Coordinates of C-alpha atoms in Angstrom, one line a residue:
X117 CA 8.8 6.4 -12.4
X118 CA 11.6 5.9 -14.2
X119 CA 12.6 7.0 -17.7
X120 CA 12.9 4.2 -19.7
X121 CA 14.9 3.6 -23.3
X122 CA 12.6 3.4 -26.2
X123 CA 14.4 0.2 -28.0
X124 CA 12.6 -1.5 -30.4
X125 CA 11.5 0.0 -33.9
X126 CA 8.3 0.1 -33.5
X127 CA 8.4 2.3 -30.3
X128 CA 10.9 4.6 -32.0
X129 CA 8.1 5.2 -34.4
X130 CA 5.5 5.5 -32.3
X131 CA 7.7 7.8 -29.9
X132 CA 8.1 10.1 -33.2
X133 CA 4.3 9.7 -33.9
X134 CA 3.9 11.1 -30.0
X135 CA 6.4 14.1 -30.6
X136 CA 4.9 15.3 -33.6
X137 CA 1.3 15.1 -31.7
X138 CA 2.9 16.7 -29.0
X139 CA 4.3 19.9 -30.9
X140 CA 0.8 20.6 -32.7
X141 CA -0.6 20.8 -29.1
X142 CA -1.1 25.0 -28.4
X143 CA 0.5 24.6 -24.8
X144 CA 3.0 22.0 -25.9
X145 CA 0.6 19.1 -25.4
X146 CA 0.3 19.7 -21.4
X147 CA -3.2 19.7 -21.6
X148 CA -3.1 16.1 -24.0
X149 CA -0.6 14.8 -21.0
X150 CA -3.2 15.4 -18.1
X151 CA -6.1 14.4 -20.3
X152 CA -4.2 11.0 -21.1
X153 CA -3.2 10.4 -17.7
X154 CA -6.7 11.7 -16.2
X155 CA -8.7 9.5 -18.3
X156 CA -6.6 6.0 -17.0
X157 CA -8.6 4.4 -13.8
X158 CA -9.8 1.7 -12.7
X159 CA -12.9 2.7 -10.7
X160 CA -15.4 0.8 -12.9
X161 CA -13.3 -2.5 -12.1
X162 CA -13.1 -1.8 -8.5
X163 CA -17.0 -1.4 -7.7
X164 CA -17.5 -4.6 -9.9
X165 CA -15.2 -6.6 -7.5
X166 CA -16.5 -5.3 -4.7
X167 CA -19.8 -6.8 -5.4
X168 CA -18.3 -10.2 -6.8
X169 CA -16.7 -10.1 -2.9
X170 CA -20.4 -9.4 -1.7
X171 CA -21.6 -12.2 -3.5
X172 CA -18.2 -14.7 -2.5
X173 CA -18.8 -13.8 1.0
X174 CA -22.9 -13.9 0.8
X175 CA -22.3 -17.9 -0.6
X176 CA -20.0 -18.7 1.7
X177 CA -21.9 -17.9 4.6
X178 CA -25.1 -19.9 3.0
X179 CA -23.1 -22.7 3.1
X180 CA -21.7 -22.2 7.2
X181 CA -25.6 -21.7 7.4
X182 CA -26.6 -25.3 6.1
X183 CA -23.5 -27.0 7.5
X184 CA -25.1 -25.3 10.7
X185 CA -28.8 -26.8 10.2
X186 CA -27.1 -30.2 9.8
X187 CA -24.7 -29.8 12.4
X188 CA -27.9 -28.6 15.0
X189 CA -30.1 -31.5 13.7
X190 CA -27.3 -34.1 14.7
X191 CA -27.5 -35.8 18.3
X192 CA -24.0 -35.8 19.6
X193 CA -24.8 -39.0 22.4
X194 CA -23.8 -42.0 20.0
X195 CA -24.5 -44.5 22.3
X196 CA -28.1 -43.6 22.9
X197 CA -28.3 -42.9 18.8
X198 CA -26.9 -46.5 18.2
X199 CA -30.1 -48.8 16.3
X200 CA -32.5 -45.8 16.6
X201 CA -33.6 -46.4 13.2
X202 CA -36.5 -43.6 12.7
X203 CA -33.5 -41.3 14.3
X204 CA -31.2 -42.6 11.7
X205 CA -33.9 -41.8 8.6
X206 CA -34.5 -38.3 10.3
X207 CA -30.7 -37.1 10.3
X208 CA -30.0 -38.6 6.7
X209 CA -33.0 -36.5 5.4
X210 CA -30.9 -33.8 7.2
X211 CA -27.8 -34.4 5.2
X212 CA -29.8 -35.1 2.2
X213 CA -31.3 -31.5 2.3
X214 CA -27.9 -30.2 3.6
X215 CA -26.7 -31.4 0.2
X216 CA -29.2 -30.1 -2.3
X217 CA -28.3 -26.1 0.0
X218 CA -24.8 -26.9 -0.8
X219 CA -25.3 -27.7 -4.5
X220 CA -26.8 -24.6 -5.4
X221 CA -24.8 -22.5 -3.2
X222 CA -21.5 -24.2 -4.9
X223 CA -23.2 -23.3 -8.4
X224 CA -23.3 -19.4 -7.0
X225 CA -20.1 -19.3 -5.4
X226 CA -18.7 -21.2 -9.2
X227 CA -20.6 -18.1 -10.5
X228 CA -19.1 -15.4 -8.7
X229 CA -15.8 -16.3 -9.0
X230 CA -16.3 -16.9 -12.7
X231 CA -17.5 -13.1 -12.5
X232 CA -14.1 -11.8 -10.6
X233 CA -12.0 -13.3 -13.5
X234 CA -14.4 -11.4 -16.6
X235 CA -13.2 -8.4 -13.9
X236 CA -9.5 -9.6 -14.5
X237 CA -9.9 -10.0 -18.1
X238 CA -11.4 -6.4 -18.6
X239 CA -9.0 -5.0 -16.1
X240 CA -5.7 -6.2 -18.5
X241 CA -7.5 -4.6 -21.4
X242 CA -6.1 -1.2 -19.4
X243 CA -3.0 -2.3 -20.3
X244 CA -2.0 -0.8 -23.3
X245 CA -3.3 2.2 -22.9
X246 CA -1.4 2.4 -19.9
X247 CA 1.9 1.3 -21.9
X248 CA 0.7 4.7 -24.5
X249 CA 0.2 6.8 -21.6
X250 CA 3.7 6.1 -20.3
X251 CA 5.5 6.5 -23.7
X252 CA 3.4 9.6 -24.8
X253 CA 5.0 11.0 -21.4
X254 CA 8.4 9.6 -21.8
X255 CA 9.0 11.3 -25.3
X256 CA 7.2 14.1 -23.6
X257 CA 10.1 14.1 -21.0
X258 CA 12.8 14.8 -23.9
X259 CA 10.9 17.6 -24.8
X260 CA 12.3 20.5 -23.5
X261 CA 8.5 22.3 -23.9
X262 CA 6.8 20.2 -21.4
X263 CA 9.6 18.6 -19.7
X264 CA 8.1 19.8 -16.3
X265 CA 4.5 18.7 -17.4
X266 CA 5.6 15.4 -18.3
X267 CA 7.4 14.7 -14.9
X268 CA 3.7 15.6 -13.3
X269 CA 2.4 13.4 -15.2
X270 CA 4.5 10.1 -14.9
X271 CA 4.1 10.7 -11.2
X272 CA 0.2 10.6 -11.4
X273 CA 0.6 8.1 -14.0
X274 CA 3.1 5.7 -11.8
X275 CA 0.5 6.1 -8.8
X276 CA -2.3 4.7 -11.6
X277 CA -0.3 2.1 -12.3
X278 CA 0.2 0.7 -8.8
X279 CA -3.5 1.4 -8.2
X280 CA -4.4 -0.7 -11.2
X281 CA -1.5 -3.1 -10.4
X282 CA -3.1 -3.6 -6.3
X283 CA -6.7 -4.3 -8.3
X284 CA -5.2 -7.1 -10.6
X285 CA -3.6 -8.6 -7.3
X286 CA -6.8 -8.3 -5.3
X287 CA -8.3 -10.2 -8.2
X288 CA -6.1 -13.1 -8.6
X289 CA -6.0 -13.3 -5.0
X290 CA -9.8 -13.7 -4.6
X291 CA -10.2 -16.4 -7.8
X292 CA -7.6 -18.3 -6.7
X293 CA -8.7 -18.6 -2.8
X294 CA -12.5 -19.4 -3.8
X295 CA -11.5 -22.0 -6.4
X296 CA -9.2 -23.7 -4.5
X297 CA -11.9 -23.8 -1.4
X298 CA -14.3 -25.4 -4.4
X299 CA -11.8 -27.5 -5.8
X300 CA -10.3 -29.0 -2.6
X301 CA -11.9 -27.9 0.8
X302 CA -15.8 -28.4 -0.8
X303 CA -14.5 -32.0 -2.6
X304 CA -13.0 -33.3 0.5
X305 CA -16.5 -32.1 2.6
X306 CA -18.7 -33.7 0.1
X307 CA -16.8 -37.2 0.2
X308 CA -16.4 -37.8 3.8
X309 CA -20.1 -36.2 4.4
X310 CA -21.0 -39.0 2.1
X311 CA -19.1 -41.7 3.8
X312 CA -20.1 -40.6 7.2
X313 CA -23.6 -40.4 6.6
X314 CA -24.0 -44.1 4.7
X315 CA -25.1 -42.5 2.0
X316 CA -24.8 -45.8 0.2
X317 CA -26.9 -47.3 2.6
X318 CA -29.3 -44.6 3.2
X319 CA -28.0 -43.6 6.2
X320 CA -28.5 -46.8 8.1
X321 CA -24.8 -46.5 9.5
X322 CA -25.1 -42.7 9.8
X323 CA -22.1 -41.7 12.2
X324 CA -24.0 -38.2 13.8
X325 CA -20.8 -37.5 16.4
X326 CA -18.5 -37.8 13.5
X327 CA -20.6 -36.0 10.7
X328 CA -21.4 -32.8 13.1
X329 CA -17.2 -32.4 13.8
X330 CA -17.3 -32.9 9.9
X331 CA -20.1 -29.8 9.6
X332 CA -17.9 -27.9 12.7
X333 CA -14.9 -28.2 10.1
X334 CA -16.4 -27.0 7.2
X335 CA -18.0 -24.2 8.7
X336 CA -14.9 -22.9 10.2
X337 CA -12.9 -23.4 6.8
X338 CA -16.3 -21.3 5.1
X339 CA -16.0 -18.5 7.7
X340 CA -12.2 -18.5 7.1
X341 CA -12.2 -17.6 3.6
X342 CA -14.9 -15.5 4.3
X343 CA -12.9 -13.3 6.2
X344 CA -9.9 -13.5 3.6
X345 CA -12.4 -12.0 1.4
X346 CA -13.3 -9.6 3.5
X347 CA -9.9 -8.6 4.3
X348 CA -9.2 -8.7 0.5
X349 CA -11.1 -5.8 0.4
X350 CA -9.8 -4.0 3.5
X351 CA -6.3 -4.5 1.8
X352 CA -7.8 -2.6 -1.5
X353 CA -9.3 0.3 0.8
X354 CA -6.0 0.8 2.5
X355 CA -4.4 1.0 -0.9
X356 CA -7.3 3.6 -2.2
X357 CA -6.5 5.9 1.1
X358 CA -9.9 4.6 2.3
X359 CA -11.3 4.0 5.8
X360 CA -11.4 -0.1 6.3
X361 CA -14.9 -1.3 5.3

């Protein structure tokens, strides 16, 4: 990391603040440096996101699931489908269930990523302690005393900050990919499901061909993000010095 000019007033101040903290320290204030540095992590936010991917990647797959179930009750052979009204009723009952499944998984999936940004939200309330941490070590670094100590300890500080910095990415990443699937990929579904099934008509015009390739499409956009997820968190071992998950 590198040293940086303390500008404004109120850093000045606070920098002076640091120095005379530092000088009533026994060893210098080595031992505050390590303790201030130690004490910054991110661990809590990490095992909190690792569940809200559990539970993106868990709804996700509900959803292939159903799509699936519809998909499976569907006879591909138009021609022989064409007037078979009782076959007609029996598939739109299909797509009417396939809806309520994809409701409530929609409602979970809303959920969790609601839940990765409260992760976001507490994870930026690191930041200024992380912005104390670095000035306590850069008026530390002008200090002949515990210039050494301070040097150790914006280099574990620096690596922190990257870790925490890798966590805030993983996070928008994740919110943003699971509300735009909600927001575009799940809209779009829903619609031309509805069209394609006669929904207006109670599936008297039900297109099955058309509303299977529909299902085949929303499943493999599902298991797509589902895999971004779950590289997400492959990307966040790699930066931890983890084995991939």
């Amino acid at each position: 990391m590198t040293q940086k000019p303390i500008w404004s007033r109120q850093e000045r101040e606070a920098a002076e603040h640091m120095r005379q903290l530092l000088l009533a320290q026994p060893d210098g204030g080595a031992a505050l440096l390590r303790e201030t540095v130690a004490s910054l992590f991110a661990d809590t936010e990490r095992r909190e996101l690792e569940v809200r991917r559990e539970e993106c990647a868990a709804m996700l797959g509900r959803m292939s699931d159903a799509a699936r179930r519809l998909a499976d009750a569907l006879p591909r052979q138009t021609a022989v489908f064409s007037g078979a009204g009782f076959q007609n009723e029996r598939c739109f009952l299909a797509y009417c269930a396939m809806m309520r499944e994809l409701e409530a998984d929609v409602r979970g999936l809303d959920g969790a990523a609601l839940a990765v940004s409260s992760v976001g939200h507490t994870l930026a309330k690191r930041v200024p302690a992380f912005l104390r941490a670095e000035l306590l070590c850069r008026t530390a670094m002008a200090m002949h005393e515990t210039h050494s100590a301070a040097e150790q300890a914006l280099g574990e500080l620096a690596a922190k900050q990257q870790e925490a910095e890798t966590l805030a990415e993983q996070i928008r990443f994740l919110r943003e990919a699971v509300e735009r699937f909600c927001r575009q990929s799940i809209s779009e579904f829903r619609t031309r499901a509805e069209a394609l099934a006669d929904a207006e008509h109670r599936g008297a015009g039900l297109r099955p061909a058309a509303l299977a390739a529909l299902c085949g499409d929303f499943i493999h956009a599902a298991m797509a993000l589902a895999g971004q997820v779950r590289q997400n968190a492959a990307t966040d071992a790699r930066a931890q010095g983890c084995p991939n998950p």
